[in-house]
Amino acid sequence: MTIMVVFTVYFLIPIWWLLVAATKERGDLTTTNALWFSDLNLVENLAATTGYGGGVLPRWLLNSVLYAGGGALLGTLLAGMCGYALAKYRFPGRELVFNVVLGGVLVPATALALPLFLLFSQVNATNTFWSVFLPSIVSPFGVYLTRIFAASAVPEELLEAARLDGSGEVRTFFTVAVRLMFPALVTVFLFQFVAIWNNFFLPLIMLRDERLFPVTLGLYTWNTQVNQVPELRLYVLTGALLSIVPLIVVFLLLQRFWRGGLGTGALK
Amino acid sequence: MRTTTRAAGVALLALTAVTACSSGSGDTGAAASGAAAACEPAGEPVTLTFTSWIPGIEDVVALWNEDNPDIQVEVQTGPNGNGGTYQNFFNQLEAGNAPDLGQVEYDALPNFRVQDGLVDLSACDDVVAAQDEFVDWTWQQVQLGEDDAVYAIPQDAGPMALFYRADLFEQYGIEVPTTWEEFATAAEQVRATGGYITNFSQADVNQFAGLVWQAGGSWFGNDGDQWTVDLTSEESEKVAAYWDDLIERDLVSTYPGWTTEWDNAYNTGEVWTWNSAVWGANSIMTGAPDTAGAWRVAPSPQWEDGGESAGNWGGSTTVVFQGTEHVYEAAQFALWLNTSEEALTALIEAANLYPATTEGAALPALAEGVEFYGGQPIYDVFAEASTQVSPDFVWGPTMTQVYNDVSDGFSTAISGDQTLPEALAEAEESTVAALEAQAIPVAS
């Protein structure tokens, strides 16, 4: 119990610090207690932060939601279909495909960023929305997880029954398999969402147009300009606080689906 | 139609990229250079791209776009140079899609030059004619040792001077030092009151380079064929030994720069002076808000009584990248951005840049007293310092590596396991090795 409390505090202190810092005036940042409030200034800070640079921060947040939300949704769908196919259909080369995908799990995303940049350069597509979005919908780990899950959670007998009732393969996937695989799909979605949200290196290399930046890259850029525009120090903190809100919302909304085993008891 | 094909191509690439681990790109966008690029107007409206990390640069460029419908400039942005934009520039040069114009600091120019990334602008008459408008040493910095070449247009400079706590010096009856010898004596007196005269930050190697610059040294040399590495020149050794002595006698603090501790040391009055660049004026205002009104600025202490030399720390240029099709238009814009009163005033207001032109340093925006410094017109001191910076300091082609290695050595020295001159000697060896590893010729 004590250990749990200690670790909870350990993990929550940085967030607490961020929350407190975002409510302070700039002058109070270094001069007052870092873990307790001084004059409350949160509303003014929020207004100034979202208004700086022609209101570019809300745009960054929206971009991040599009990259992460859209990318995770599409990525989950692709990974789910791929994993399901690998688990439920027998075809030559199945294990080879799976092993290659599995190999993909081992390649860090950072190592792929530069080759991707050169590839996108050849089709003149760097500095576009797609240059960040398309690489984001690929999730080898998702394929792995959904295959393992589908193998155990989607019974052959159920698929057989669906086929006998005249359901096509695609319809069976969307009406039967997806529901049974839901806990795994939610997991893949959350992992992918967080991975894209935090992916900093790919946008850093690909993007030069400020209006396309995700919030991570935008805040980093501001942070490197602090010496020229001192107000930015506070804006970076307030922006960081804003940027974790969507993550918290997504987790709170989706965690209930984690209570897995939707298919338990469906058969017997 | 074009977009559809493009999107399809991208989609295919993205899918294959899952397993592709190496780039297939072999061709580079950089055209062979050496001779100055031709500088002819295109005769039709052009659009240029310009990458810069100066906050508010869009508004400055908008002024140009309004008056020049035929040369439109599109601003692209990113983190500061060492924060990722330089690496991006190199990637883009490799892929052949670098912007037409970019911001590059003086100390990074040689790196871009050895990678053949910069267009020599000396074929543009307007550029050559602009030389007289700039403070001498800034022009030397963009020539990179080649007599007739111009590889960049200087933008801003970082002449150094001494920020000091006038109130504390007066309260304890200590003279504000004008030579480094007096500075060492004052350091003892300040220490006796419990404070430190200044802070030596191990990671700010380019500040240290500025001190060597002031002493008349240079870390590199380039005779057109070969590089020389001279981190252990007489001047460099002298400066290192001086600070080594102060550190050893505990007369200066050694907080890492730009941290909360460091801010705090200045904010509480524990540290009394900072020999820093003109843009440091902002850093003190931000980091030490409680000391408003107590600071003043004086010329840097000198090595010789009555000497008149200053160091430089930082500063940027505007470069034209290889691969551009519009050298003439790019040069026109770069000149306007860095010499016109309109643009310089806007840059001073947006980002506190300190202009590299003589007229720029005399702009009304820099003539007023600054409240934080007790109303002193501090920029007068820096304008004077800027004219005293030696034109002979040369940066090397691998400054990131040099900064890292020197900084590592300094941090060992601060913990007492070696001396600063020893750290420089080690860094000199590793720098020579780094140049040789990149097949850059080094004189032994």
XYZ file of C-alpha atoms in Angstrom:
712
model
C 0.000 0.000 0.000
C 2.709 2.453 1.056
C 4.682 1.550 -2.027
C 1.689 2.235 -4.208
C 1.156 5.626 -2.635
C 4.807 6.496 -3.093
C 4.713 5.541 -6.754
C 1.425 7.340 -7.367
C 2.905 10.504 -5.927
C 6.058 9.945 -7.955
C 4.080 9.734 -11.192
C 1.686 12.557 -10.382
C 4.202 15.183 -9.223
C 5.256 16.266 -12.714
C 1.606 16.709 -13.735
C 0.894 18.600 -10.530
C 3.906 20.818 -11.184
C 2.666 21.479 -14.722
C -0.806 22.340 -13.484
C 0.557 24.714 -10.853
C 3.052 26.343 -13.231
C 0.370 26.976 -15.829
C -1.610 29.062 -13.346
C 1.223 31.462 -12.520
C 2.353 34.770 -13.887
C 5.687 34.648 -15.684
C 7.554 36.473 -12.937
C 6.310 34.031 -10.314
C 7.595 30.974 -12.154
C 11.101 30.999 -10.728
C 10.472 33.031 -7.609
C 7.612 31.200 -5.897
C 7.191 27.669 -4.572
C 7.168 25.384 -7.604
C 4.585 23.002 -6.128
C 2.057 25.447 -4.803
C -0.113 28.184 -6.319
C 0.620 31.879 -6.120
C -1.657 34.426 -7.831
C -4.092 32.491 -9.976
C -3.645 33.518 -13.559
C -4.806 30.463 -15.487
C -7.543 32.097 -17.539
C -5.278 34.932 -18.706
C -2.548 32.402 -19.500
C -4.905 30.267 -21.539
C -6.136 33.279 -23.482
C -2.611 34.549 -24.157
C -1.298 31.110 -25.102
C -4.078 30.269 -27.518
C -3.899 33.743 -29.033
C -0.112 33.922 -29.578
C 1.183 33.786 -33.148
C -2.250 34.354 -34.682
C -3.876 31.563 -32.663
C -1.671 28.809 -33.947
C -1.845 26.586 -30.846
C -5.509 25.529 -31.307
C -4.583 24.663 -34.865
C -1.723 22.458 -33.615
C -4.052 20.710 -31.188
C -6.534 20.099 -33.982
C -3.747 18.732 -36.184
C -2.643 16.380 -33.424
C -6.208 15.153 -32.980
C -6.458 14.551 -36.737
C -3.082 12.811 -37.023
C -3.568 10.732 -33.878
C -7.333 10.159 -34.039
C -7.604 9.500 -37.756
C -4.306 7.644 -37.911
C -5.154 5.417 -34.961
C -8.639 4.655 -36.289
C -7.469 3.726 -39.761
C -4.378 1.997 -38.390
C -6.500 -0.106 -36.052
C -8.834 -1.098 -38.869
C -5.937 -2.140 -41.101
C -4.145 -3.975 -38.292
C -7.380 -5.697 -37.233
C -8.162 -6.898 -40.754
C -4.610 -8.060 -41.265
C -4.427 -9.852 -37.917
C -7.816 -11.489 -38.472
C -6.819 -12.679 -41.939
C -3.555 -14.102 -40.636
C -5.340 -15.902 -37.829
C -8.323 -17.282 -39.656
C -7.336 -17.972 -43.254
C -4.840 -20.555 -44.421
C -2.781 -19.530 -47.402
C 0.753 -20.114 -48.634
C 3.260 -17.710 -47.174
C 1.098 -16.890 -44.172
C 3.859 -17.439 -41.622
C 6.338 -15.548 -43.779
C 4.065 -12.496 -43.917
C 3.509 -12.697 -40.186
C 7.216 -13.005 -39.431
C 8.039 -10.022 -41.630
C 5.398 -7.946 -39.839
C 6.761 -9.161 -36.530
C 10.206 -8.002 -37.657
C 8.628 -4.589 -38.198
C 7.869 -4.394 -34.464
C 11.588 -4.429 -33.795
C 12.396 -1.477 -36.072
C 12.124 1.766 -34.112
C 10.000 4.472 -35.750
C 12.858 6.956 -35.387
C 15.086 4.849 -37.613
C 12.470 4.970 -40.354
C 11.947 8.714 -40.320
C 14.874 9.666 -42.527
C 14.287 6.959 -45.196
C 10.643 8.011 -45.216
C 11.680 11.616 -45.752
C 13.784 10.653 -48.763
C 10.965 8.502 -50.174
C 8.406 11.261 -49.776
C 10.872 13.721 -51.312
C 10.903 11.645 -54.475
C 7.174 12.078 -54.938
C 7.275 15.724 -53.813
C 5.057 15.049 -50.868
C 7.089 16.255 -47.904
C 5.600 19.087 -45.912
C 2.056 17.798 -46.488
C -0.578 16.415 -44.138
C -0.124 12.993 -45.750
C 3.608 12.852 -45.067
C 2.834 12.492 -41.362
C -0.547 10.777 -41.620
C 0.278 7.886 -43.944
C 3.300 6.508 -42.038
C 1.175 6.762 -38.875
C -1.459 4.258 -39.970
C 1.050 1.425 -39.985
C 1.133 -0.658 -36.818
C 3.053 -3.952 -36.915
C 2.442 -4.395 -33.214
C -1.302 -4.066 -33.872
C -1.179 -6.843 -36.445
C 0.648 -9.055 -33.991
C -1.742 -8.383 -31.151
C -4.935 -8.768 -33.173
C -3.727 -11.998 -34.719
C -2.973 -13.567 -31.356
C -6.245 -12.290 -29.960
C -8.349 -13.336 -32.943
C -6.859 -16.818 -32.825
C -8.231 -17.392 -29.351
C -11.248 -15.079 -29.122
C -12.951 -15.732 -32.452
C -14.078 -19.387 -32.532
C -14.017 -21.200 -35.876
C -17.487 -22.580 -35.154
C -18.968 -19.085 -35.031
C -17.441 -18.173 -38.399
C -18.654 -21.495 -39.810
C -22.165 -20.717 -38.605
C -22.039 -17.259 -40.176
C -20.930 -18.706 -43.488
C -23.733 -21.307 -43.381
C -26.192 -18.479 -42.825
C -24.936 -16.933 -46.062
C -22.863 -14.060 -44.657
C -19.989 -12.914 -46.904
C -16.470 -12.800 -45.490
C -16.354 -9.024 -45.193
C -19.720 -8.904 -43.502
C -18.664 -11.665 -41.121
C -15.563 -9.701 -40.216
C -17.425 -6.506 -39.450
C -20.471 -7.988 -37.735
C -19.013 -10.953 -35.898
C -15.234 -10.790 -35.642
C -14.890 -7.086 -34.867
C -17.228 -7.401 -31.891
C -15.371 -10.353 -30.503
C -12.011 -8.684 -31.065
C -13.118 -5.389 -29.579
C -10.923 -5.356 -26.465
C -7.861 -6.006 -28.615
C -8.894 -3.347 -31.118
C -9.348 -0.778 -28.364
C -5.914 -1.634 -27.053
C -4.373 -1.216 -30.482
C -6.239 2.059 -30.945
C -4.984 3.470 -27.655
C -1.412 2.378 -28.258
C -1.449 3.793 -31.742
C -3.131 7.026 -30.614
C -0.493 7.632 -27.957
C 2.325 6.629 -30.300
C 1.206 9.091 -32.977
C 0.456 11.832 -30.459
C 3.961 11.530 -29.050
C 5.697 10.967 -32.371
C 7.930 13.957 -32.611
C 10.749 12.985 -34.901
C 8.755 12.259 -38.055
C 6.907 15.619 -38.084
C 10.183 17.373 -37.198
C 11.803 15.976 -40.324
C 8.812 16.166 -42.668
C 7.124 19.467 -41.907
C 8.175 23.065 -42.472
C 4.784 24.726 -42.600
C 3.800 25.827 -39.126
C 0.110 25.270 -39.899
C 0.708 21.529 -40.331
C 2.614 21.001 -37.069
C 1.276 18.677 -34.383
C 1.272 20.179 -30.912
C 4.443 18.367 -29.776
C 6.560 19.883 -32.542
C 4.892 23.269 -32.153
C 5.645 23.483 -28.432
C 9.212 22.304 -28.993
C 9.667 25.041 -31.572
C 8.362 27.653 -29.152
C 10.649 26.322 -26.460
C 13.721 26.958 -28.622
C 12.671 30.608 -29.049
C 12.340 31.397 -25.345
C 15.398 33.619 -25.288
C 14.018 35.932 -27.950
C 10.445 36.026 -26.671
C 10.502 35.420 -22.893
C 6.693 35.094 -22.688
C 7.019 31.823 -24.587
C 8.300 30.039 -21.502
C 4.885 30.368 -19.928
C 3.059 29.627 -23.169
C 4.983 26.377 -23.548
C 3.887 25.300 -20.063
C 0.258 26.263 -20.570
C 0.299 24.645 -23.999
C 1.744 21.452 -22.534
C -1.076 21.349 -20.025
C -3.627 21.781 -22.810
C -1.940 19.114 -24.894
C -2.380 16.351 -22.327
C -6.125 16.958 -21.989
C -7.117 15.034 -25.164
C -4.963 12.084 -24.087
C -6.660 11.939 -20.705
C -10.101 12.185 -22.324
C -9.368 9.356 -24.762
C -8.128 7.097 -22.000
C -11.066 7.796 -19.693
C -13.563 7.177 -22.499
C -12.003 3.991 -23.786
C -10.679 2.217 -20.727
C -14.063 0.641 -19.955
C -13.746 -1.416 -23.143
C -10.668 -2.979 -21.667
C -12.805 -5.104 -19.389
C -12.295 -7.743 -21.981
C -13.746 -11.135 -22.627
C -16.801 -10.002 -24.553
C -16.914 -13.401 -26.184
C -16.613 -15.351 -22.953
C -19.664 -17.510 -22.508
C -20.942 -16.862 -26.020
C -20.615 -20.479 -26.919
C -20.882 -22.715 -23.929
C -5.654 14.267 -61.473
C -2.177 15.215 -60.440
C -3.102 15.083 -56.798
C -4.673 11.653 -57.160
C -1.569 10.152 -58.716
C 0.525 11.784 -56.073
C -1.639 10.499 -53.236
C -1.594 7.009 -54.705
C 2.159 7.115 -55.040
C 2.501 8.245 -51.482
C 0.175 5.501 -50.258
C 2.232 2.834 -51.988
C 5.437 4.208 -50.609
C 4.050 4.361 -47.115
C 3.054 0.723 -47.229
C 6.344 -0.530 -48.589
C 8.182 1.604 -46.091
C 7.183 -0.725 -43.267
C 9.922 -3.085 -44.228
C 12.240 -0.786 -46.120
C 15.124 0.137 -43.909
C 17.465 2.017 -46.122
C 17.019 4.874 -48.497
C 17.172 4.261 -52.190
C 17.882 7.859 -52.928
C 21.263 8.390 -54.452
C 20.974 11.620 -56.332
C 21.539 14.873 -54.566
C 20.047 18.197 -55.358
C 23.213 20.138 -54.833
C 24.703 21.229 -58.100
C 28.444 21.219 -58.400
C 29.743 24.530 -57.187
C 32.962 26.333 -56.627
C 32.481 29.165 -59.055
C 29.945 31.817 -58.123
C 26.453 31.054 -59.357
C 25.047 33.263 -62.093
C 22.888 36.050 -60.771
C 20.249 36.938 -63.357
C 16.678 38.082 -62.730
C 14.108 35.485 -63.805
C 12.029 38.088 -65.635
C 8.799 36.612 -64.309
C 7.080 36.445 -60.942
C 8.708 33.934 -58.604
C 7.885 32.456 -55.223
C 10.743 31.748 -52.824
C 10.740 29.631 -49.701
C 12.588 30.851 -46.602
C 13.137 28.798 -43.460
C 13.802 30.693 -40.261
C 13.095 30.188 -36.572
C 12.916 33.859 -35.620
C 9.646 34.397 -33.767
C 7.381 36.751 -35.688
C 9.386 36.522 -38.917
C 6.116 36.077 -40.872
C 5.112 39.644 -40.072
C 8.458 40.987 -41.251
C 8.285 39.034 -44.495
C 4.713 40.234 -45.030
C 6.106 43.779 -45.357
C 8.297 42.615 -48.241
C 5.546 40.630 -49.949
C 3.289 43.670 -49.973
C 5.845 45.782 -51.856
C 7.197 43.037 -54.125
C 4.356 41.253 -55.898
C 6.839 39.626 -58.308
C 9.078 38.123 -55.629
C 6.815 36.501 -53.089
C 8.459 34.867 -50.097
C 6.844 32.012 -48.234
C 8.001 31.512 -44.643
C 8.664 28.027 -43.346
C 9.579 27.480 -39.766
C 10.937 25.003 -37.252
C 12.984 24.790 -34.066
C 16.287 26.687 -33.822
C 19.298 25.500 -35.823
C 20.861 23.051 -33.393
C 17.393 22.022 -32.227
C 16.824 20.228 -35.533
C 16.604 22.720 -38.362
C 20.261 22.335 -39.439
C 19.827 18.575 -39.637
C 16.674 19.176 -41.676
C 18.601 21.473 -44.028
C 21.194 18.746 -44.606
C 18.473 16.151 -45.247
C 16.715 18.525 -47.626
C 19.935 19.319 -49.495
C 20.447 15.581 -49.846
C 16.904 15.090 -51.138
C 17.108 18.124 -53.404
C 14.225 20.022 -51.832
C 15.971 22.535 -49.608
C 14.305 25.954 -49.308
C 15.662 28.811 -51.441
C 16.743 30.726 -48.352
C 17.541 29.714 -44.816
C 18.772 31.058 -41.500
C 22.215 29.783 -40.460
C 24.335 30.970 -37.538
C 27.926 32.066 -38.151
C 29.412 29.043 -36.406
C 27.444 26.631 -38.650
C 28.389 28.245 -41.983
C 31.620 26.240 -42.505
C 29.684 23.020 -41.956
C 27.270 23.899 -44.766
C 30.167 25.074 -46.902
C 32.098 21.799 -46.685
C 28.883 19.943 -47.542
C 28.595 22.223 -50.565
C 25.211 23.518 -49.499
C 25.665 27.261 -49.986
C 25.423 29.429 -53.105
C 28.261 31.921 -53.517
C 26.495 35.243 -54.011
C 29.505 37.190 -55.278
C 28.073 37.256 -58.822
C 25.290 39.518 -57.530
C 26.518 43.107 -57.831
C 24.093 44.371 -55.214
C 25.481 41.903 -52.707
C 29.081 42.910 -53.306
C 28.100 46.569 -53.093
C 26.440 45.993 -49.722
C 29.701 45.006 -48.034
C 30.313 48.536 -46.714
C 26.996 48.588 -44.904
C 28.014 45.757 -42.607
C 30.278 45.802 -39.590
C 33.648 44.519 -40.860
C 33.972 41.308 -38.923
C 30.490 40.070 -39.849
C 31.413 40.284 -43.533
C 34.637 38.363 -42.891
C 32.565 35.664 -41.243
C 30.428 35.112 -44.343
C 33.403 35.021 -46.741
C 34.740 31.889 -45.052
C 38.323 32.740 -45.860
C 37.791 33.032 -49.623
C 38.639 36.532 -50.768
C 35.979 37.072 -53.415
C 33.243 34.815 -52.116
C 30.091 35.757 -50.208
C 28.314 32.728 -48.781
C 25.687 34.491 -46.700
C 24.264 37.882 -45.767
C 24.949 38.732 -42.109
C 21.779 39.218 -40.128
C 22.479 39.810 -36.472
C 25.476 39.872 -34.167
C 26.196 39.107 -30.537
C 28.919 41.529 -29.402
C 29.810 40.918 -25.761
C 29.970 43.265 -22.800
C 29.838 43.035 -19.032
C 26.429 42.997 -17.346
C 26.957 43.864 -13.679
C 25.009 44.565 -10.495
C 25.809 48.249 -9.993
C 24.024 48.321 -6.626
C 26.122 45.517 -5.112
C 29.435 46.886 -6.380
C 28.547 50.243 -4.834
C 27.246 48.842 -1.570
C 30.494 46.944 -0.893
C 32.747 49.631 -2.331
C 34.241 47.427 -5.021
C 35.443 48.952 -8.301
C 33.828 47.640 -11.466
C 36.761 45.875 -13.199
C 38.024 47.135 -16.557
C 40.774 44.546 -17.036
C 40.774 40.799 -16.446
C 43.437 41.329 -13.798
C 41.149 43.692 -11.894
C 38.342 41.206 -12.486
C 40.300 38.510 -10.636
C 41.015 40.868 -7.742
C 37.382 41.942 -7.597
C 36.429 38.245 -7.647
C 38.270 37.789 -4.344
C 36.547 40.819 -2.805
C 33.141 39.653 -3.976
C 33.802 36.167 -2.616
C 34.618 37.718 0.754
C 31.063 39.128 0.875
C 29.677 35.618 0.257
C 28.795 36.046 -3.407
C 30.439 35.079 -6.681
C 31.603 37.608 -9.247
C 30.319 35.495 -12.132
C 29.323 32.022 -13.220
C 31.346 29.703 -15.448
C 28.973 27.508 -17.387
C 30.597 24.348 -18.751
C 28.041 23.877 -21.515
C 28.269 27.366 -23.003
C 31.359 26.599 -25.011
C 30.555 29.301 -27.535
C 30.679 31.849 -24.734
C 34.168 30.592 -23.959
C 34.975 30.822 -27.675
C 33.827 34.456 -27.460
C 36.360 35.029 -24.669
C 39.124 33.476 -26.778
C 37.935 35.612 -29.695
C 38.305 38.722 -27.529
C 41.829 37.681 -26.526
C 42.738 37.624 -30.216
C 42.784 33.851 -30.675
C 41.048 31.675 -33.223
C 40.163 28.010 -32.952
C 40.390 27.168 -36.622
C 42.102 28.270 -39.783
C 41.536 27.518 -43.440
C 43.987 28.345 -46.209
C 41.685 27.178 -48.997
C 43.118 23.653 -49.113
C 43.502 22.586 -45.562
C 42.020 23.232 -42.153
C 44.094 23.938 -39.096
C 42.741 23.163 -35.640
C 44.110 25.375 -32.897
C 42.138 25.005 -29.715
C 45.433 25.206 -27.840
C 46.753 28.458 -29.294
C 48.574 30.784 -26.936
C 45.480 32.997 -26.481
C 43.172 30.048 -25.978
C 45.523 28.590 -23.354
C 45.776 31.955 -21.609
C 41.998 32.312 -21.311
C 41.608 28.696 -20.174
C 44.330 29.023 -17.527
C 42.748 32.252 -16.246
C 39.336 30.661 -15.695
C 40.868 27.457 -14.398
C 42.504 29.471 -11.631
C 39.235 31.226 -10.720
C 37.362 27.909 -10.616
C 40.041 26.239 -8.533
C 40.030 29.037 -5.981
C 36.213 28.863 -5.824
C 35.917 32.487 -6.944
C 33.290 31.755 -9.610
C 30.203 29.588 -9.370
C 29.731 26.732 -11.815
C 25.983 26.355 -12.266
C 24.938 24.816 -15.575
C 23.658 27.633 -17.794
C 19.977 28.266 -18.555
C 18.697 26.191 -15.649
C 16.465 27.239 -12.774
C 19.477 27.156 -10.408
C 21.297 29.500 -12.700
C 18.341 31.897 -12.953
C 18.026 31.736 -9.213
C 21.705 32.531 -8.602
C 21.255 35.771 -10.527
C 17.817 36.523 -9.147
C 18.964 36.283 -5.522
C 22.112 38.359 -6.094
C 24.474 35.453 -5.411
C 26.182 36.073 -8.766
C 27.100 39.646 -9.649
C 28.177 39.836 -13.290
C 27.784 38.133 -16.644
C 30.140 38.772 -19.545
C 27.637 38.029 -22.264
C 26.275 38.928 -25.662
C 23.813 41.696 -26.424
C 20.893 39.257 -26.447
C 21.798 38.312 -22.859
C 19.952 41.487 -21.842
C 16.750 39.521 -22.349
C 17.947 36.460 -20.499
C 18.612 38.473 -17.343
C 15.223 40.180 -17.564
C 13.537 36.789 -17.832
C 15.630 34.898 -15.333
C 16.121 37.522 -12.646
C 12.934 39.611 -12.517
C 13.518 40.641 -8.872
C 16.701 42.519 -9.765
C 15.050 45.026 -12.099
C 16.807 48.379 -12.133
C 19.972 47.106 -10.453
C 21.882 46.038 -13.548
C 24.163 48.140 -15.757
C 26.332 47.322 -18.737
C 30.048 48.154 -19.158
C 32.587 47.161 -21.795
C 34.120 43.706 -21.222
C 37.267 43.621 -19.081
C 40.401 43.827 -21.248
C 43.578 41.775 -21.298
C 45.669 44.917 -21.555
C 45.160 48.145 -19.687
C 43.331 50.509 -22.028
C 42.717 47.768 -24.591
C 39.738 47.923 -26.890
C 38.625 44.526 -27.996
C 35.367 42.638 -27.691
C 34.234 39.082 -28.218
C 31.177 37.842 -30.019
C 28.686 35.191 -28.972
C 26.083 34.050 -31.484
C 24.466 35.759 -34.421
C 22.870 34.562 -37.628
C 23.039 34.981 -41.364
C 20.661 34.480 -44.259
C 21.978 31.973 -46.801
C 20.872 30.923 -50.272
C 20.881 27.139 -50.627
C 22.204 25.092 -53.525
C 19.376 23.927 -55.718
C 17.589 27.276 -55.899
C 16.643 28.516 -59.360
C 16.344 32.124 -58.289
C 19.652 33.333 -56.922
C 19.031 36.946 -57.948
C 15.626 37.225 -56.294
C 16.813 35.377 -53.196
C 19.755 37.749 -52.828
C 17.481 40.776 -53.247
C 15.246 39.562 -50.444
C 18.171 38.668 -48.162
C 19.629 42.155 -48.628
C 16.329 43.860 -47.881
C 15.778 41.693 -44.797
C 19.180 42.486 -43.321
C 19.913 46.051 -44.390
C 16.660 47.988 -44.795
C 15.566 50.167 -41.917
C 12.026 48.855 -42.264
C 12.994 45.196 -41.879
C 15.607 45.726 -39.172
C 13.243 47.783 -37.041
C 10.625 45.055 -37.393
C 13.178 42.374 -36.452
C 14.288 44.313 -33.390
C 10.698 44.674 -32.263
C 9.676 41.090 -33.014
C 12.689 39.211 -31.713
C 15.251 41.616 -30.188
C 17.731 40.903 -32.962
C 20.822 43.059 -32.900
C 21.570 44.138 -36.513
C 24.881 43.428 -38.210
C 24.870 46.698 -40.179
C 26.404 49.904 -38.879
C 23.249 51.877 -39.613
C 21.121 49.187 -38.028
C 23.023 49.504 -34.763
C 22.165 53.222 -34.761
C 18.417 52.773 -35.286
C 16.123 54.712 -32.949
C 14.738 51.439 -31.610
C 18.170 50.775 -30.076
C 18.918 54.283 -28.839
C 16.543 54.430 -25.907
C 17.324 53.715 -22.302
C 16.156 50.362 -20.976
C 14.157 50.479 -17.780
C 15.435 47.146 -16.465
C 18.967 48.571 -16.678
C 18.103 51.686 -14.709
C 17.354 53.614 -17.894
C 20.870 53.171 -19.266
C 20.985 53.199 -23.100
C 22.739 49.836 -23.002
C 22.848 49.316 -26.758
C 25.381 52.127 -27.075
C 27.848 49.923 -25.216
C 27.190 47.037 -27.567
C 27.418 49.232 -30.673
C 30.887 50.236 -29.504
C 31.769 46.599 -28.741
C 30.568 45.444 -32.144
C 33.169 47.608 -33.878
C 35.883 46.113 -31.657
C 35.294 42.472 -32.559
C 38.276 40.945 -34.349
C 37.627 39.863 -37.939
C 40.086 36.974 -37.660
C 38.138 34.375 -35.718
C 37.345 31.298 -37.832
C 34.797 28.582 -37.046
C 35.386 24.941 -37.931
C 33.248 22.622 -40.026
C 32.230 20.359 -37.113
C 31.244 22.811 -34.387
C 28.549 20.572 -32.871
C 31.185 17.939 -32.186
C 33.655 20.560 -30.910
C 31.079 22.029 -28.512
C 30.199 18.574 -27.196
C 33.796 17.488 -26.678
C 34.933 20.736 -25.056
C 31.857 20.766 -22.854
C 32.564 17.194 -21.686
C 36.159 18.135 -20.931
C 35.093 21.295 -19.073
C 32.681 19.374 -16.926
C 35.465 16.964 -15.914
C 37.653 19.982 -15.194
C 34.998 21.593 -13.009
C 34.724 18.440 -10.922
C 38.493 18.793 -10.356
C 39.840 15.836 -12.324
C 41.710 17.823 -14.972
C 42.338 21.436 -15.981
C 40.641 23.551 -18.623
C 43.791 23.690 -20.823
C 43.975 19.883 -20.655
C 40.331 19.704 -21.734
C 41.096 21.906 -24.744
C 44.072 19.743 -25.716
C 41.895 16.637 -25.635
C 39.163 18.331 -27.650
C 41.730 19.415 -30.218
C 42.766 15.792 -30.723
C 39.197 14.553 -31.061
C 38.388 17.407 -33.460
C 41.267 16.509 -35.761
C 40.062 12.906 -35.670
C 36.506 14.003 -36.471
C 37.651 16.060 -39.471
C 39.763 13.205 -40.765
C 36.841 10.809 -40.352
C 34.831 13.061 -42.659
C 37.697 13.211 -45.149
C 38.172 16.939 -44.538
C 41.866 17.774 -45.090
C 43.646 18.855 -41.903
C 47.126 20.317 -41.679
C 49.109 18.394 -39.107
